[in-house]
Structure formats: C-alpha cells, structure tokens
mmCIF file of C-alpha atoms in Angstrom:
data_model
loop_
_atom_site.group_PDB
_atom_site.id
_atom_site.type_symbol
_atom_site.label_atom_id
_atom_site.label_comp_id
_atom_site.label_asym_id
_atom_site.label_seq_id
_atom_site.Cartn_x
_atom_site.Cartn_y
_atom_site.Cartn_z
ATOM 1 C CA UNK A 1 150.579 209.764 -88.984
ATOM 2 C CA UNK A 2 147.889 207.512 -87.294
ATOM 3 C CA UNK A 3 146.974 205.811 -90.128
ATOM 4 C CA UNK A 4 150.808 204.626 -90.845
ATOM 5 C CA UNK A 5 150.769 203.214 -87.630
ATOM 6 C CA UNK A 6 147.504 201.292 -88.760
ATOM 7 C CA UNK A 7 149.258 199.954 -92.001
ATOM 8 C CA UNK A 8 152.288 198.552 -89.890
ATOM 9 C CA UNK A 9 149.967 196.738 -88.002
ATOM 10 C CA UNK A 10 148.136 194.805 -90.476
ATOM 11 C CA UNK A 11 151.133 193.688 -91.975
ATOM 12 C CA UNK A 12 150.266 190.717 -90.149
ATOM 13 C CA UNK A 13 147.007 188.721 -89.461
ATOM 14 C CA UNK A 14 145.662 189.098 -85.985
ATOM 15 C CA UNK A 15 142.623 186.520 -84.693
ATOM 16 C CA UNK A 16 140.063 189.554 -83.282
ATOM 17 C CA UNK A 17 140.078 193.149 -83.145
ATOM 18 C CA UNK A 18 141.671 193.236 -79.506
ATOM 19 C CA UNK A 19 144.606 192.070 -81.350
ATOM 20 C CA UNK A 20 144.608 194.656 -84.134
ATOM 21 C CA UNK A 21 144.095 197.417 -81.766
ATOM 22 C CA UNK A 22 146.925 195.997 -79.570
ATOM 23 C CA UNK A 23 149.487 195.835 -83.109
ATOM 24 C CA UNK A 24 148.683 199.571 -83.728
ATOM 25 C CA UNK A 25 148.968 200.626 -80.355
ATOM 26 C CA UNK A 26 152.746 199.565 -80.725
ATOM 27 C CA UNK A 27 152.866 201.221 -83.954
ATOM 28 C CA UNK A 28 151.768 204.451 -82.252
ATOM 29 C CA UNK A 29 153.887 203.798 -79.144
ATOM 30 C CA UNK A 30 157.332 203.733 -81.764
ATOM 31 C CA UNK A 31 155.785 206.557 -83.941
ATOM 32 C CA UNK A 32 155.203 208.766 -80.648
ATOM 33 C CA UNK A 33 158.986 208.031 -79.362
ATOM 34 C CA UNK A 34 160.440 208.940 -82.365
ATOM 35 C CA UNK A 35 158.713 211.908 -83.354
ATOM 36 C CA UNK A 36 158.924 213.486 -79.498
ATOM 37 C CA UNK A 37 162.712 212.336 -79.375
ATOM 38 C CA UNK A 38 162.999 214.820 -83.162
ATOM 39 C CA UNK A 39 161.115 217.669 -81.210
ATOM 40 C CA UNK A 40 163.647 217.744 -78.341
ATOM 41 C CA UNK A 41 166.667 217.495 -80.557
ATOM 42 C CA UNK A 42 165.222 220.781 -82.192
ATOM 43 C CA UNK A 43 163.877 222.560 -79.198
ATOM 44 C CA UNK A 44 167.632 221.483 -77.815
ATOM 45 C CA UNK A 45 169.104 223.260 -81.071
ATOM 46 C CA UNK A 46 166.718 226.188 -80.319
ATOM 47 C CA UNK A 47 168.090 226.963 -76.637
ATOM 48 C CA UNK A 48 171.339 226.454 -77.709
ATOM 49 C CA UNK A 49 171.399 228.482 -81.267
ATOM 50 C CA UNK A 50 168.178 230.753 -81.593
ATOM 51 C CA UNK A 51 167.388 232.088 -78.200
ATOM 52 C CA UNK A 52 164.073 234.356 -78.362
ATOM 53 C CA UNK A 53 164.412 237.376 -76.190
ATOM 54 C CA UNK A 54 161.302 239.285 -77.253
ATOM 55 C CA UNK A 55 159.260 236.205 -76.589
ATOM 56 C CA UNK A 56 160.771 235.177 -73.690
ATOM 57 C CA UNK A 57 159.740 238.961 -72.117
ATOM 58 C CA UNK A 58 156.209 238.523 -73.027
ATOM 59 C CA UNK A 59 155.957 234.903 -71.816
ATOM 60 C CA UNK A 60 155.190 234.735 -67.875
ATOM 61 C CA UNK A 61 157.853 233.305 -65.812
ATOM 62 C CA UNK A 62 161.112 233.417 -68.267
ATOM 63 C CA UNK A 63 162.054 237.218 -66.763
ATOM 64 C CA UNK A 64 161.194 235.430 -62.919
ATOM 65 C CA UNK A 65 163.424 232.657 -63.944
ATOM 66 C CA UNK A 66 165.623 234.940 -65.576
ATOM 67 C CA UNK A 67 165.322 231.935 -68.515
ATOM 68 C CA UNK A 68 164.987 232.045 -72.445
ATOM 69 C CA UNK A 69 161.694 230.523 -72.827
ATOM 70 C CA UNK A 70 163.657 227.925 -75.342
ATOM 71 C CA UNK A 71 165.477 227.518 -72.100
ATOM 72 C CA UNK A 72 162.127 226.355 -69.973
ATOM 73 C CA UNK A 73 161.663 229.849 -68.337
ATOM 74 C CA UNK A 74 157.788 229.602 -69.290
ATOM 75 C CA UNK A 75 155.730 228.914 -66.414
ATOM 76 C CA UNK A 76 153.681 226.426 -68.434
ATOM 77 C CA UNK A 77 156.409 224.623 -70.398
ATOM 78 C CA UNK A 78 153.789 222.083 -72.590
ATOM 79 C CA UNK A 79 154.563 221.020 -76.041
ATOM 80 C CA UNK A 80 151.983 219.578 -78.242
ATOM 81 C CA UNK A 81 151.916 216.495 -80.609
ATOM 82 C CA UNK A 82 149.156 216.150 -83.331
ATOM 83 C CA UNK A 83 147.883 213.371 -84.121
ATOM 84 C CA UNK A 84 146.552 212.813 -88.115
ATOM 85 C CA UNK A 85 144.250 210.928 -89.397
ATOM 86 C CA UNK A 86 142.468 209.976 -86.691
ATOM 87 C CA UNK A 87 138.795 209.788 -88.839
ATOM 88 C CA UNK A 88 140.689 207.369 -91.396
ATOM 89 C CA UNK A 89 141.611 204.832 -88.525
ATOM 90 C CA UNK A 90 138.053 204.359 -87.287
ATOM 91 C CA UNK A 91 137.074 204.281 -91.040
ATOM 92 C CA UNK A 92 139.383 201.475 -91.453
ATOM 93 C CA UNK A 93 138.821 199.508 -88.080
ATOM 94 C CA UNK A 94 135.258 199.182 -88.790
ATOM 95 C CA UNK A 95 135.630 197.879 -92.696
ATOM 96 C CA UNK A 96 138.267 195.676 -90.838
ATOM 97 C CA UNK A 97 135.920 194.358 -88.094
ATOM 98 C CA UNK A 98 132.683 194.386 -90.189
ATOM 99 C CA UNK A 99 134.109 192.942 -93.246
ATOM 100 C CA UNK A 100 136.917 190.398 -91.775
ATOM 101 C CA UNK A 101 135.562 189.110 -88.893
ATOM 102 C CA UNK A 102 131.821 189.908 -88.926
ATOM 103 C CA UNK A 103 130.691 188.993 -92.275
ATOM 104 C CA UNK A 104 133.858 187.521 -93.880
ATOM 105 C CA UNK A 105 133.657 189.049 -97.195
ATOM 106 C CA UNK A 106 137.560 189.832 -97.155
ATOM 107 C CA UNK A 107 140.210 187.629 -95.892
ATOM 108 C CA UNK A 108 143.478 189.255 -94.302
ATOM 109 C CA UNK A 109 144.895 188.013 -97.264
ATOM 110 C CA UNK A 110 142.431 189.379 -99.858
ATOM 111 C CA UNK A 111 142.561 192.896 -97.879
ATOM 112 C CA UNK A 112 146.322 192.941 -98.194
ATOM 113 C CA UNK A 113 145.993 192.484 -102.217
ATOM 114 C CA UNK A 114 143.440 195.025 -102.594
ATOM 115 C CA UNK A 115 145.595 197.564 -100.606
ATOM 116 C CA UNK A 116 148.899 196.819 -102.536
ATOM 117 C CA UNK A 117 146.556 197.232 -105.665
ATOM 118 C CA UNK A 118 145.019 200.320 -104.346
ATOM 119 C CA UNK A 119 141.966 199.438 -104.482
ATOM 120 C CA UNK A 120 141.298 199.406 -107.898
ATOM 121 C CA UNK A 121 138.389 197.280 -107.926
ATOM 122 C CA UNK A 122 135.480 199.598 -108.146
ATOM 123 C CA UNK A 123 133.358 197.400 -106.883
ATOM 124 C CA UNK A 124 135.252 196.274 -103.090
ATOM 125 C CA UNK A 125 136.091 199.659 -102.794
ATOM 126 C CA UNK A 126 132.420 201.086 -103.083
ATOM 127 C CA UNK A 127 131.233 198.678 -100.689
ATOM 128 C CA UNK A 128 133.972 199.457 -98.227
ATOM 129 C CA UNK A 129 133.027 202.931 -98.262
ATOM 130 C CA UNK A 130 129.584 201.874 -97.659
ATOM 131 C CA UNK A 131 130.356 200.850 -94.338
ATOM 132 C CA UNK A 132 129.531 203.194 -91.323
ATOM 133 C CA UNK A 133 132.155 206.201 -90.426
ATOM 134 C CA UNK A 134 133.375 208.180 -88.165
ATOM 135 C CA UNK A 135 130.731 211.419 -88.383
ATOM 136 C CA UNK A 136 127.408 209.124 -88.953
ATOM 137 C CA UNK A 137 126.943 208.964 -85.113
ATOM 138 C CA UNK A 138 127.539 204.842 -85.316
ATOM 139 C CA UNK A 139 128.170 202.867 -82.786
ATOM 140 C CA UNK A 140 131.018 200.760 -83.761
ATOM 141 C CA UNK A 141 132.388 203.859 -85.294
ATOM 142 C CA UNK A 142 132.263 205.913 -81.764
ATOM 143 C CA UNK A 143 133.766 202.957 -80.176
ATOM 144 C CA UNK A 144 136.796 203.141 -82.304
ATOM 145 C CA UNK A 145 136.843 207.014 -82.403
ATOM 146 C CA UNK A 146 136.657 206.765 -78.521
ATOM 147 C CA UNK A 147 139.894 203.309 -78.493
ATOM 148 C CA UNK A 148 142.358 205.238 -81.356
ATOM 149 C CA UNK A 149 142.529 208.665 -79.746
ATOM 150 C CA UNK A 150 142.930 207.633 -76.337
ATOM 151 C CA UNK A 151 145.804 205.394 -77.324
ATOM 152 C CA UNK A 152 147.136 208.300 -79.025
ATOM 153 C CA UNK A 153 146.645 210.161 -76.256
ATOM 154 C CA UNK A 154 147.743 207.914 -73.684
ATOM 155 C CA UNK A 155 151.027 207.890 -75.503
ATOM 156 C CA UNK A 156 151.629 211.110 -75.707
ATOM 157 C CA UNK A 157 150.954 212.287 -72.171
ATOM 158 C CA UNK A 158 153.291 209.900 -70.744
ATOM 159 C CA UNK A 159 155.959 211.670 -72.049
ATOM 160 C CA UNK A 160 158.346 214.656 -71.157
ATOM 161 C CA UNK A 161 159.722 217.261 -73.293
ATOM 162 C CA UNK A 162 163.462 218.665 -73.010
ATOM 163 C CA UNK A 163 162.286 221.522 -71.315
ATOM 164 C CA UNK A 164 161.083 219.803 -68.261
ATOM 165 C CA UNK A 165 157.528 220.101 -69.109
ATOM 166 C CA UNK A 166 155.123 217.717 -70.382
ATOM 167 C CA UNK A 167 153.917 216.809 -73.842
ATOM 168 C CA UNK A 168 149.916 217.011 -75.165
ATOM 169 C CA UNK A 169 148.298 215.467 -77.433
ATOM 170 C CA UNK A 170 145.855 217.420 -79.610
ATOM 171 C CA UNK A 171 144.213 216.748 -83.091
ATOM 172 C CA UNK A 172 144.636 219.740 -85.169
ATOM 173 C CA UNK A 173 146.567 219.326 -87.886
ATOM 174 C CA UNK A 174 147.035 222.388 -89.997
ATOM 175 C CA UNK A 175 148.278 220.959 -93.940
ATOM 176 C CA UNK A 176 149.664 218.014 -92.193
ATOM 177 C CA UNK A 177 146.905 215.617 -93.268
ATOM 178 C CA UNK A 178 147.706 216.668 -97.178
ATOM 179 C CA UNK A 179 151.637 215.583 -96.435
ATOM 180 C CA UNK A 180 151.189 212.768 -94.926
ATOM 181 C CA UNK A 181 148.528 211.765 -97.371
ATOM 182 C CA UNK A 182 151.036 212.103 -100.071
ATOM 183 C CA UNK A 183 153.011 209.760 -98.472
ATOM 184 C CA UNK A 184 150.457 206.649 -97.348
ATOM 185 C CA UNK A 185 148.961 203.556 -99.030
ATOM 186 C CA UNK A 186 145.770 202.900 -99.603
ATOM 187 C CA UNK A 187 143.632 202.013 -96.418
ATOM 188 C CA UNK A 188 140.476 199.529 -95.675
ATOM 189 C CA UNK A 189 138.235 202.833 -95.209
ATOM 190 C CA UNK A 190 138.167 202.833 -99.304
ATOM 191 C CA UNK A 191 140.509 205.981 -99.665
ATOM 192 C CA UNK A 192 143.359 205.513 -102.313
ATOM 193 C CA UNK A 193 147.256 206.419 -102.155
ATOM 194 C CA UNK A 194 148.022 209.606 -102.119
ATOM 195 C CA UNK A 195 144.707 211.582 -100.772
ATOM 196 C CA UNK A 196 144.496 213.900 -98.650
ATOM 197 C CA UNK A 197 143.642 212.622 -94.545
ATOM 198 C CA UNK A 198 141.031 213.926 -92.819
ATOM 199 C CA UNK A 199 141.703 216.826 -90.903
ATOM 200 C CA UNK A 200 141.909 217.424 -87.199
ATOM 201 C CA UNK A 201 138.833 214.878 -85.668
ATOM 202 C CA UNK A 202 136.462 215.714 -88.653
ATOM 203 C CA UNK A 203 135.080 213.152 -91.003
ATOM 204 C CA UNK A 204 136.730 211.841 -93.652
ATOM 205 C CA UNK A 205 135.332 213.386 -97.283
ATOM 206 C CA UNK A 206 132.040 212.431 -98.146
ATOM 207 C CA UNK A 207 131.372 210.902 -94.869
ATOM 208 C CA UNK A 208 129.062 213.950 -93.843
ATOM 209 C CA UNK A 209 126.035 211.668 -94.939
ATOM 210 C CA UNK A 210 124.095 212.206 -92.024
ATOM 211 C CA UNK A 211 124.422 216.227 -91.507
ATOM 212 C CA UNK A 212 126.057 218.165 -88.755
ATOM 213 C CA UNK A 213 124.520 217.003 -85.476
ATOM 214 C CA UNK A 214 125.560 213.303 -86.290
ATOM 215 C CA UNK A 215 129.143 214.873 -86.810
ATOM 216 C CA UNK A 216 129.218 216.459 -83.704
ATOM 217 C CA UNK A 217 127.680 213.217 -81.532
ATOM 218 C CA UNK A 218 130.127 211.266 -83.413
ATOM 219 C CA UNK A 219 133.222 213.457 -82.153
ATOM 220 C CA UNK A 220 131.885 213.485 -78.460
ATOM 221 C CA UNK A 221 133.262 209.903 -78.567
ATOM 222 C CA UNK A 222 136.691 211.467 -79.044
ATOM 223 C CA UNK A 223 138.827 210.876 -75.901
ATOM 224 C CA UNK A 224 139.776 214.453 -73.647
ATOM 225 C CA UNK A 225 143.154 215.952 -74.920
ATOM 226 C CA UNK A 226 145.429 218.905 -73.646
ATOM 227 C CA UNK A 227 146.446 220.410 -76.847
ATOM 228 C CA UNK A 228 142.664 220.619 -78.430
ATOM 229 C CA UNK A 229 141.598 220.119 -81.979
ATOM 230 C CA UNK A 230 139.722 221.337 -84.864
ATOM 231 C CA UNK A 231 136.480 220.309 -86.159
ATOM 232 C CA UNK A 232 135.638 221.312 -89.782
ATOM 233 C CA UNK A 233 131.947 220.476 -90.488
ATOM 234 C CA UNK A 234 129.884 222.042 -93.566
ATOM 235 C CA UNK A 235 125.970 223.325 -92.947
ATOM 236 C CA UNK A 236 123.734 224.157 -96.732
ATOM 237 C CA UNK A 237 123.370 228.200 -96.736
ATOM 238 C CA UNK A 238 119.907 227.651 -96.831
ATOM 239 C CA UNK A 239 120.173 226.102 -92.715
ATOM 240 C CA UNK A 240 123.224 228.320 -91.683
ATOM 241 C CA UNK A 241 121.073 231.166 -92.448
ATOM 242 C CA UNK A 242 117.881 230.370 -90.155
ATOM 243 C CA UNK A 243 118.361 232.311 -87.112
ATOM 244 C CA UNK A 244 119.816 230.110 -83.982
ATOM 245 C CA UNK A 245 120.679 227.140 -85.714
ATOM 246 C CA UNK A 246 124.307 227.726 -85.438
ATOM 247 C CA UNK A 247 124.712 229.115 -81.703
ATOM 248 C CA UNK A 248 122.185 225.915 -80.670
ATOM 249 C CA UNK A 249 124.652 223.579 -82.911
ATOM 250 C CA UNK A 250 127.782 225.233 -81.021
ATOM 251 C CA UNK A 251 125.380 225.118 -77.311
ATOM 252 C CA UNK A 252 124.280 221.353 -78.256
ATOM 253 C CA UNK A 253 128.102 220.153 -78.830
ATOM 254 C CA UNK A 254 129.736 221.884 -75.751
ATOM 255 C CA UNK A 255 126.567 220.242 -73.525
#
C-alpha cells in the first residue's frame, strides 16, 4: 500500500521534497520487509503442508530436481510483490510540492488538518484536484511517477524469497486497490477515506483529462519492473471504432 507509506511520512514536516521522498522511501523500505517476510512464512507453510504434485510436473525443473515446486524445484523460482497506488502517490507529491513549497497555499500544518478532516472543504479539495496528475503527460508528475516506482522497485529487487529465488516488483493489482482503499486516509491528491486506489500504473479517476496518448506518455515515466503491470485506459466508441487507432495506440506505447 504505497500510499500508506506516503501518510507515515508526512506525519512529520520535512524542509524540501528530497526530504519527503527520503521519509517515504523508509516507509516503503519497512512496508516491503514486512510484507516479503509474511510471503515466506506462507510459501514456508506451503512446502511444508500443501505440496503441489500436479504443478510441480508441469513446471520445468521440479521433476530434474526431483523438487515440489513449493520446495524451489522451478527453474525460475521469482515471486512477485505489487505495489498499489502508485498513481495516488504522484497525485499527492505534486499537490505537496506545488502547493507547500511552490506557492505556499497550505502549510504542513494546514495539510495535516484537512487530511484528519477528510477533506471536507469543498473548496481546498477542488483545487487540489486541480493540480496536474499522473496520466496528463506533466512534467512534475512524470518525475514523481519515474522517483516512487523505482523506490518501490529498488526495494523489492533487493530481496530474496524462501525459495532461493528472487523477488519482483510489478504493478498489477487485481481488487487490491479497493482493500486497501477501504483501509486509508484521505491523501493531498484530493481523494477521500475510503475510495477505491488507482489500479495497477493507471490514472487515478477522473484524471483521464487529457485522453489516451497523454496516459500512455505519462506511464513511460514508470521505472522497468520484473513482474509487469496493468494499464486500464478508456477510448469514446466513436475513436475505438476508426480503423488503426487502437493497434497505432498499442505500436506508439511499446516504441
């Protein structure tokens, strides 16, 4: 839950946005640990309680190894760890850096109240979500998109599952984002306690302003990862139907 993380850290006041950035890293760094230390407890329960034999003889390498593939018998032995919320982050660090430091329209103070209030003045919170996001192909907001998933990442791939193999980091995040949403405050990016996260690397809701190929640009900033992710975007039927605008869309992103 990346945007926990991002509430941990600005439970204090930080002088510049190095210094945010280098409070959530920590956050993520604990979060990471903890949540890969609860995998190989399971996976550990899994060897020792709920072997898979039909698995393990359709996996290559477990017959070779003569190994349950709970047992590391798999020639690729990777586990994956997702990584949620990633859109509401960058939502957040730019209405942190643009209205704390830049134009000083919030204090770290003032931000604090209107999160414990969640957000309920309609005004601050329209004008928060007025800020650039993640999906509008911004600059600030591709700088953040590119900081927050490689210290995700970064975290991730340094560590080493109980299987011998390593971890991945990925950002798809099947129902997780509606969980976890469930369970978080309200955030600078505007959205209230309780919603729903984004999902995978796509935009938050309602941050599709600029249509699909600003989407796209706007998740080429997003760092390399071994696990992959998922990209929801929305086209009118009216665009979707013309004839090569979705293959060139797909073509365009992959360039």
């Amino acid at each position: 839950n990346l945007p926990h993380a991002l509430l941990q850290a600005l439970t204090a006041d930080h002088n510049d946005m190095d210094a945010v950035l280098r409070a959530f890293s920590v956050a993520v760094r604990d979060l990471v640990r903890v949540a890969a230390e609860g995998n190989n407890a399971i996976e550990r329960a899994h060897a020792n309680h709920r072997p898979t034999p039909l698995l393990s003889a359709l996996v290559g390498g477990c017959i070779g190894a003569g190994r349950d593939v709970t047992a590391g018998g798999a020639t690729h032995d990777t586990s994956g760890l997702q990584g949620v919320g990633l859109a509401d982050v960058v939502d957040s660090l730019v209405a942190v850096h643009r209205a704390v430091f830049d134009e000083k329209w919030l204090t770290w103070r003032s931000l604090r109240a209107a999160l414990d209030d969640d957000l309920g003045d309609e005004t601050l919170r329209a004008r928060l979500r007025d800020l650039p996001r993640h999906g509008e192909d911004d600059p600030l907001a591709r700088h953040y998109a590119a900081a927050v998933s490689e210290i995700f990442a970064a975290e991730v791939r340094g560590l080493e599952n109980g299987r011998g193999g390593r971890y991945l980091p990925g950002f798809w995040t099947m129902t997780t984002h509606q969980g976890f949403g469930r369970r978080t405050g309200a955030l600078p990016s505007g959205r209230r306690a309780g919603e729903a996260l984004s999902n995978g690397v796509s935009p938050s809701v309602g941050s599709e302003r600029r249509g699909p190929t600003a989407v796209l640009c706007s998740v080429s900033a997003v760092t390399r990862v071994g696990n992959g992710y998922v990209l929801n975007t929305k086209l009118a039927p009216d665009v979707a139907s013309k004839a090569g605008v979705i293959p060139s869309l797909v073509r365009g992103f992959f360039a």
